[in-house]
Amino acid sequence: MTAATPKGERRRHALVAAAAELLAEGGLEAVRHRAVAERAGLPLASTTYYFTSLDDLVAAAVAHEGRAELAAGRARLDGLADELRTTEDVVELVLDLLLGTGSRIGGTEPVLLRYERLVGSPRRPYLAPLMRELTGELKDLLGEILARSGRPVDREQLDELIALVDGTVVNALIESDPEPRRAARRTLRRRLG
């Protein structure tokens, strides 16, 4: 459902922002009507008034979080010099986009939650078109980052680079490495350096 008034828009946005926070903190399973309403400080009925289903609310949260991450990545890229000069700048920006900025704090939880969301999305067919769209935008941004750093890649090479990072992260998680971002950083630094 849509919110036709400014108050309705504010409430709907508050619900989406609350759902996105829960998603980031606890994964897809954390986004529940009651939890979202409580986080937003709104009545429980507001979740069903502004969203046709829990799936609709989850999709709005995923879109909100994904778009915010892409906007932050774009802003960081725009704030850098015309050409990224160091491999470290490129590596950290790429890792922020692939693993999330929450992965900077260390530990496995932020990375694990992100990968659970990515791997779990195929079980939620309503997310498939959105995930394809967000992934396409992410790849476009990553391609631009690499081109501006003097490391242009075609789409196949970019897919291989992402797969390399994903494989490194999954292996680190399997091995209970407490710092999966560090493992991905080493791998990406070797590939881009």
PDB file of C-alpha atoms in Angstrom:
ATOM      1  CA  MET A   1       0.000   0.000   0.000  1.00  0.00           C
ATOM      2  CA  THR A   2       1.096   3.573  -0.446  1.00  0.00           C
ATOM      3  CA  ALA A   3       1.130   6.465   1.947  1.00  0.00           C
ATOM      4  CA  ALA A   4      -0.757   9.367   0.368  1.00  0.00           C
ATOM      5  CA  THR A   5      -0.025  12.006   3.020  1.00  0.00           C
ATOM      6  CA  PRO A   6       3.243  13.448   4.321  1.00  0.00           C
ATOM      7  CA  LYS A   7       2.516  11.821   7.699  1.00  0.00           C
ATOM      8  CA  GLY A   8       1.897   8.512   5.940  1.00  0.00           C
ATOM      9  CA  GLU A   9       5.147   8.848   3.994  1.00  0.00           C
ATOM     10  CA  ARG A  10       7.048   9.538   7.225  1.00  0.00           C
ATOM     11  CA  ARG A  11       5.501   6.500   8.898  1.00  0.00           C
ATOM     12  CA  ARG A  12       6.184   4.254   5.916  1.00  0.00           C
ATOM     13  CA  HIS A  13       9.784   5.485   5.770  1.00  0.00           C
ATOM     14  CA  ALA A  14      10.187   4.899   9.527  1.00  0.00           C
ATOM     15  CA  LEU A  15       8.982   1.318   9.070  1.00  0.00           C
ATOM     16  CA  VAL A  16      11.345   0.717   6.146  1.00  0.00           C
ATOM     17  CA  ALA A  17      14.302   2.202   8.040  1.00  0.00           C
ATOM     18  CA  ALA A  18      13.480   0.084  11.106  1.00  0.00           C
ATOM     19  CA  ALA A  19      13.187  -3.039   8.970  1.00  0.00           C
ATOM     20  CA  ALA A  20      16.531  -2.259   7.295  1.00  0.00           C
ATOM     21  CA  GLU A  21      18.188  -1.887  10.717  1.00  0.00           C
ATOM     22  CA  LEU A  22      16.777  -5.240  11.814  1.00  0.00           C
ATOM     23  CA  LEU A  23      17.926  -6.787   8.551  1.00  0.00           C
ATOM     24  CA  ALA A  24      21.471  -5.526   9.112  1.00  0.00           C
ATOM     25  CA  GLU A  25      21.491  -6.668  12.743  1.00  0.00           C
ATOM     26  CA  GLY A  26      19.800 -10.047  12.460  1.00  0.00           C
ATOM     27  CA  GLY A  27      19.304 -11.014   8.836  1.00  0.00           C
ATOM     28  CA  LEU A  28      16.120 -11.756   6.930  1.00  0.00           C
ATOM     29  CA  GLU A  29      14.563 -13.684   9.801  1.00  0.00           C
ATOM     30  CA  ALA A  30      14.790 -10.643  12.087  1.00  0.00           C
ATOM     31  CA  VAL A  31      12.331  -8.652   9.969  1.00  0.00           C
ATOM     32  CA  ARG A  32       8.949  -9.373  11.572  1.00  0.00           C
ATOM     33  CA  HIS A  33       5.867  -7.167  11.820  1.00  0.00           C
ATOM     34  CA  ARG A  34       6.048  -6.766  15.605  1.00  0.00           C
ATOM     35  CA  ALA A  35       9.810  -6.148  15.701  1.00  0.00           C
ATOM     36  CA  VAL A  36       9.616  -3.561  12.928  1.00  0.00           C
ATOM     37  CA  ALA A  37       6.688  -1.716  14.525  1.00  0.00           C
ATOM     38  CA  GLU A  38       8.425  -1.675  17.912  1.00  0.00           C
ATOM     39  CA  ARG A  39      11.706  -0.437  16.396  1.00  0.00           C
ATOM     40  CA  ALA A  40       9.859   2.298  14.502  1.00  0.00           C
ATOM     41  CA  GLY A  41       7.786   3.253  17.566  1.00  0.00           C
ATOM     42  CA  LEU A  42       4.546   2.720  15.652  1.00  0.00           C
ATOM     43  CA  PRO A  43       1.474   0.566  16.240  1.00  0.00           C
ATOM     44  CA  LEU A  44       1.688  -3.022  15.025  1.00  0.00           C
ATOM     45  CA  ALA A  45      -1.203  -2.443  12.610  1.00  0.00           C
ATOM     46  CA  SER A  46       0.867   0.143  10.733  1.00  0.00           C
ATOM     47  CA  THR A  47       3.023  -2.594   9.195  1.00  0.00           C
ATOM     48  CA  THR A  48       0.005  -4.177   7.519  1.00  0.00           C
ATOM     49  CA  TYR A  49      -1.491  -0.805   6.632  1.00  0.00           C
ATOM     50  CA  TYR A  50       1.566   0.384   4.708  1.00  0.00           C
ATOM     51  CA  PHE A  51       2.739  -2.986   3.364  1.00  0.00           C
ATOM     52  CA  THR A  52       0.651  -5.649   1.677  1.00  0.00           C
ATOM     53  CA  SER A  53       2.637  -8.481   3.284  1.00  0.00           C
ATOM     54  CA  LEU A  54       5.748  -9.306   5.247  1.00  0.00           C
ATOM     55  CA  ASP A  55       7.415 -10.078   1.902  1.00  0.00           C
ATOM     56  CA  ASP A  56       6.634  -6.532   0.765  1.00  0.00           C
ATOM     57  CA  LEU A  57       8.181  -5.136   3.947  1.00  0.00           C
ATOM     58  CA  VAL A  58      11.288  -7.326   3.635  1.00  0.00           C
ATOM     59  CA  ALA A  59      11.738  -6.280  -0.004  1.00  0.00           C
ATOM     60  CA  ALA A  60      11.449  -2.609   0.979  1.00  0.00           C
ATOM     61  CA  ALA A  61      14.099  -3.137   3.683  1.00  0.00           C
ATOM     62  CA  VAL A  62      16.470  -4.921   1.296  1.00  0.00           C
ATOM     63  CA  ALA A  63      15.984  -2.175  -1.308  1.00  0.00           C
ATOM     64  CA  HIS A  64      16.537   0.548   1.298  1.00  0.00           C
ATOM     65  CA  GLU A  65      19.738  -1.018   2.606  1.00  0.00           C
ATOM     66  CA  GLY A  66      21.051  -1.864  -0.863  1.00  0.00           C
ATOM     67  CA  ARG A  67      20.398   1.608  -2.251  1.00  0.00           C
ATOM     68  CA  ALA A  68      21.968   3.239   0.809  1.00  0.00           C
ATOM     69  CA  GLU A  69      25.116   1.136   0.399  1.00  0.00           C
ATOM     70  CA  LEU A  70      25.338   1.959  -3.300  1.00  0.00           C
ATOM     71  CA  ALA A  71      24.825   5.678  -2.615  1.00  0.00           C
ATOM     72  CA  ALA A  72      27.532   5.637   0.059  1.00  0.00           C
ATOM     73  CA  GLY A  73      29.921   3.844  -2.321  1.00  0.00           C
ATOM     74  CA  ARG A  74      29.176   6.313  -5.089  1.00  0.00           C
ATOM     75  CA  ALA A  75      29.696   9.263  -2.722  1.00  0.00           C
ATOM     76  CA  ARG A  76      33.055   7.864  -1.611  1.00  0.00           C
ATOM     77  CA  LEU A  77      34.099   7.327  -5.210  1.00  0.00           C
ATOM     78  CA  ASP A  78      33.034  10.865  -6.134  1.00  0.00           C
ATOM     79  CA  GLY A  79      34.953  12.219  -3.153  1.00  0.00           C
ATOM     80  CA  LEU A  80      38.203  10.607  -4.229  1.00  0.00           C
ATOM     81  CA  ALA A  81      40.597  12.053  -6.754  1.00  0.00           C
ATOM     82  CA  ASP A  82      39.819  11.470 -10.420  1.00  0.00           C
ATOM     83  CA  GLU A  83      42.081   8.467 -10.293  1.00  0.00           C
ATOM     84  CA  LEU A  84      42.379   6.210  -7.272  1.00  0.00           C
ATOM     85  CA  ARG A  85      46.092   6.105  -6.727  1.00  0.00           C
ATOM     86  CA  THR A  86      46.701   3.388  -4.184  1.00  0.00           C
ATOM     87  CA  THR A  87      45.785  -0.250  -4.234  1.00  0.00           C
ATOM     88  CA  GLU A  88      44.680   0.117  -0.594  1.00  0.00           C
ATOM     89  CA  ASP A  89      42.069   2.760  -1.514  1.00  0.00           C
ATOM     90  CA  VAL A  90      40.650   0.479  -4.195  1.00  0.00           C
ATOM     91  CA  VAL A  91      40.722  -2.631  -2.023  1.00  0.00           C
ATOM     92  CA  GLU A  92      38.941  -0.974   0.899  1.00  0.00           C
ATOM     93  CA  LEU A  93      36.262   0.601  -1.293  1.00  0.00           C
ATOM     94  CA  VAL A  94      35.617  -2.677  -3.126  1.00  0.00           C
ATOM     95  CA  LEU A  95      35.449  -4.586   0.168  1.00  0.00           C
ATOM     96  CA  ASP A  96      33.038  -2.047   1.638  1.00  0.00           C
ATOM     97  CA  LEU A  97      30.751  -2.621  -1.328  1.00  0.00           C
ATOM     98  CA  LEU A  98      31.067  -6.405  -1.371  1.00  0.00           C
ATOM     99  CA  LEU A  99      31.160  -7.087   2.379  1.00  0.00           C
ATOM    100  CA  GLY A 100      29.472  -4.004   3.784  1.00  0.00           C
ATOM    101  CA  THR A 101      30.988  -1.269   5.889  1.00  0.00           C
ATOM    102  CA  GLY A 102      30.001  -3.223   9.002  1.00  0.00           C
ATOM    103  CA  SER A 103      32.767  -5.673   8.124  1.00  0.00           C
ATOM    104  CA  ARG A 104      35.334  -2.994   9.035  1.00  0.00           C
ATOM    105  CA  ILE A 105      34.704  -3.522  12.747  1.00  0.00           C
ATOM    106  CA  GLY A 106      36.055  -7.032  12.480  1.00  0.00           C
ATOM    107  CA  GLY A 107      34.559 -10.296  13.472  1.00  0.00           C
ATOM    108  CA  THR A 108      32.406 -12.622  11.478  1.00  0.00           C
ATOM    109  CA  GLU A 109      28.889 -11.470  12.390  1.00  0.00           C
ATOM    110  CA  PRO A 110      28.444  -8.538   9.957  1.00  0.00           C
ATOM    111  CA  VAL A 111      29.892 -10.577   7.090  1.00  0.00           C
ATOM    112  CA  LEU A 112      27.949 -13.696   7.997  1.00  0.00           C
ATOM    113  CA  LEU A 113      24.662 -11.783   8.112  1.00  0.00           C
ATOM    114  CA  ARG A 114      25.361 -10.254   4.712  1.00  0.00           C
ATOM    115  CA  TYR A 115      26.188 -13.605   3.116  1.00  0.00           C
ATOM    116  CA  GLU A 116      23.183 -15.269   4.745  1.00  0.00           C
ATOM    117  CA  ARG A 117      21.003 -12.596   3.152  1.00  0.00           C
ATOM    118  CA  LEU A 118      22.599 -13.079  -0.251  1.00  0.00           C
ATOM    119  CA  VAL A 119      22.486 -16.866  -0.120  1.00  0.00           C
ATOM    120  CA  GLY A 120      19.012 -16.914   1.423  1.00  0.00           C
ATOM    121  CA  SER A 121      17.416 -14.628  -1.128  1.00  0.00           C
ATOM    122  CA  PRO A 122      16.838 -17.374  -3.730  1.00  0.00           C
ATOM    123  CA  ARG A 123      14.455 -18.991  -1.224  1.00  0.00           C
ATOM    124  CA  ARG A 124      12.418 -15.814  -1.435  1.00  0.00           C
ATOM    125  CA  PRO A 125      11.412 -15.495  -5.086  1.00  0.00           C
ATOM    126  CA  TYR A 126       9.891 -12.070  -4.481  1.00  0.00           C
ATOM    127  CA  LEU A 127      13.445 -10.777  -3.888  1.00  0.00           C
ATOM    128  CA  ALA A 128      14.933 -12.162  -7.115  1.00  0.00           C
ATOM    129  CA  PRO A 129      14.183  -9.172  -9.415  1.00  0.00           C
ATOM    130  CA  LEU A 130      15.349  -6.700  -6.771  1.00  0.00           C
ATOM    131  CA  MET A 131      18.550  -8.644  -6.085  1.00  0.00           C
ATOM    132  CA  ARG A 132      19.334  -8.807  -9.822  1.00  0.00           C
ATOM    133  CA  GLU A 133      18.785  -5.060 -10.106  1.00  0.00           C
ATOM    134  CA  LEU A 134      20.937  -4.230  -7.073  1.00  0.00           C
ATOM    135  CA  THR A 135      23.658  -6.636  -8.216  1.00  0.00           C
ATOM    136  CA  GLY A 136      23.714  -5.009 -11.660  1.00  0.00           C
ATOM    137  CA  GLU A 137      24.105  -1.566 -10.098  1.00  0.00           C
ATOM    138  CA  LEU A 138      26.807  -2.872  -7.769  1.00  0.00           C
ATOM    139  CA  LYS A 139      28.746  -4.353 -10.679  1.00  0.00           C
ATOM    140  CA  ASP A 140      28.460  -1.090 -12.609  1.00  0.00           C
ATOM    141  CA  LEU A 141      29.853   0.819  -9.630  1.00  0.00           C
ATOM    142  CA  LEU A 142      32.657  -1.702  -9.057  1.00  0.00           C
ATOM    143  CA  GLY A 143      33.557  -1.506 -12.742  1.00  0.00           C
ATOM    144  CA  GLU A 144      33.746   2.274 -12.512  1.00  0.00           C
ATOM    145  CA  ILE A 145      35.913   2.090  -9.391  1.00  0.00           C
ATOM    146  CA  LEU A 146      38.347  -0.270 -11.085  1.00  0.00           C
ATOM    147  CA  ALA A 147      38.428   1.774 -14.301  1.00  0.00           C
ATOM    148  CA  ARG A 148      39.139   4.985 -12.381  1.00  0.00           C
ATOM    149  CA  SER A 149      41.918   3.212 -10.532  1.00  0.00           C
ATOM    150  CA  GLY A 150      43.619   2.314 -13.788  1.00  0.00           C
ATOM    151  CA  ARG A 151      42.529  -1.326 -13.525  1.00  0.00           C
ATOM    152  CA  PRO A 152      39.701  -1.596 -16.066  1.00  0.00           C
ATOM    153  CA  VAL A 153      37.974  -4.971 -16.298  1.00  0.00           C
ATOM    154  CA  ASP A 154      35.287  -6.394 -18.513  1.00  0.00           C
ATOM    155  CA  ARG A 155      32.148  -7.952 -17.003  1.00  0.00           C
ATOM    156  CA  GLU A 156      33.597 -11.483 -17.037  1.00  0.00           C
ATOM    157  CA  GLN A 157      36.748 -10.354 -15.231  1.00  0.00           C
ATOM    158  CA  LEU A 158      34.642  -8.456 -12.721  1.00  0.00           C
ATOM    159  CA  ASP A 159      32.526 -11.567 -12.068  1.00  0.00           C
ATOM    160  CA  GLU A 160      35.746 -13.535 -11.487  1.00  0.00           C
ATOM    161  CA  LEU A 161      37.021 -10.892  -9.061  1.00  0.00           C
ATOM    162  CA  ILE A 162      33.756 -10.973  -7.093  1.00  0.00           C
ATOM    163  CA  ALA A 163      33.830 -14.776  -7.081  1.00  0.00           C
ATOM    164  CA  LEU A 164      37.398 -14.661  -5.766  1.00  0.00           C
ATOM    165  CA  VAL A 165      36.363 -12.426  -2.866  1.00  0.00           C
ATOM    166  CA  ASP A 166      33.226 -14.493  -2.195  1.00  0.00           C
ATOM    167  CA  GLY A 167      35.214 -17.734  -2.194  1.00  0.00           C
ATOM    168  CA  THR A 168      37.817 -16.306   0.140  1.00  0.00           C
ATOM    169  CA  VAL A 169      35.145 -15.049   2.527  1.00  0.00           C
ATOM    170  CA  VAL A 170      33.179 -18.312   2.521  1.00  0.00           C
ATOM    171  CA  ASN A 171      36.373 -20.281   3.168  1.00  0.00           C
ATOM    172  CA  ALA A 172      37.286 -17.925   6.011  1.00  0.00           C
ATOM    173  CA  LEU A 173      33.823 -18.384   7.517  1.00  0.00           C
ATOM    174  CA  ILE A 174      34.060 -22.171   7.189  1.00  0.00           C
ATOM    175  CA  GLU A 175      37.452 -22.121   8.899  1.00  0.00           C
ATOM    176  CA  SER A 176      36.055 -19.880  11.670  1.00  0.00           C
ATOM    177  CA  ASP A 177      38.560 -17.183  10.760  1.00  0.00           C
ATOM    178  CA  PRO A 178      37.661 -14.310  13.109  1.00  0.00           C
ATOM    179  CA  GLU A 179      38.544 -11.754  10.411  1.00  0.00           C
ATOM    180  CA  PRO A 180      37.030 -12.728   7.037  1.00  0.00           C
ATOM    181  CA  ARG A 181      37.532  -9.189   5.716  1.00  0.00           C
ATOM    182  CA  ARG A 182      41.251  -9.465   6.415  1.00  0.00           C
ATOM    183  CA  ALA A 183      41.395 -12.690   4.388  1.00  0.00           C
ATOM    184  CA  ALA A 184      39.497 -11.026   1.534  1.00  0.00           C
ATOM    185  CA  ARG A 185      41.780  -7.983   1.752  1.00  0.00           C
ATOM    186  CA  ARG A 186      44.896 -10.132   1.322  1.00  0.00           C
ATOM    187  CA  THR A 187      43.402 -11.950  -1.675  1.00  0.00           C
ATOM    188  CA  LEU A 188      42.126  -8.794  -3.352  1.00  0.00           C
ATOM    189  CA  ARG A 189      45.386  -6.930  -2.699  1.00  0.00           C
ATOM    190  CA  ARG A 190      47.344  -9.729  -4.422  1.00  0.00           C
ATOM    191  CA  ARG A 191      44.932  -9.691  -7.379  1.00  0.00           C
ATOM    192  CA  LEU A 192      44.891  -5.907  -7.816  1.00  0.00           C
ATOM    193  CA  GLY A 193      48.447  -5.132  -6.734  1.00  0.00           C
TER     194      GLY A 193
END
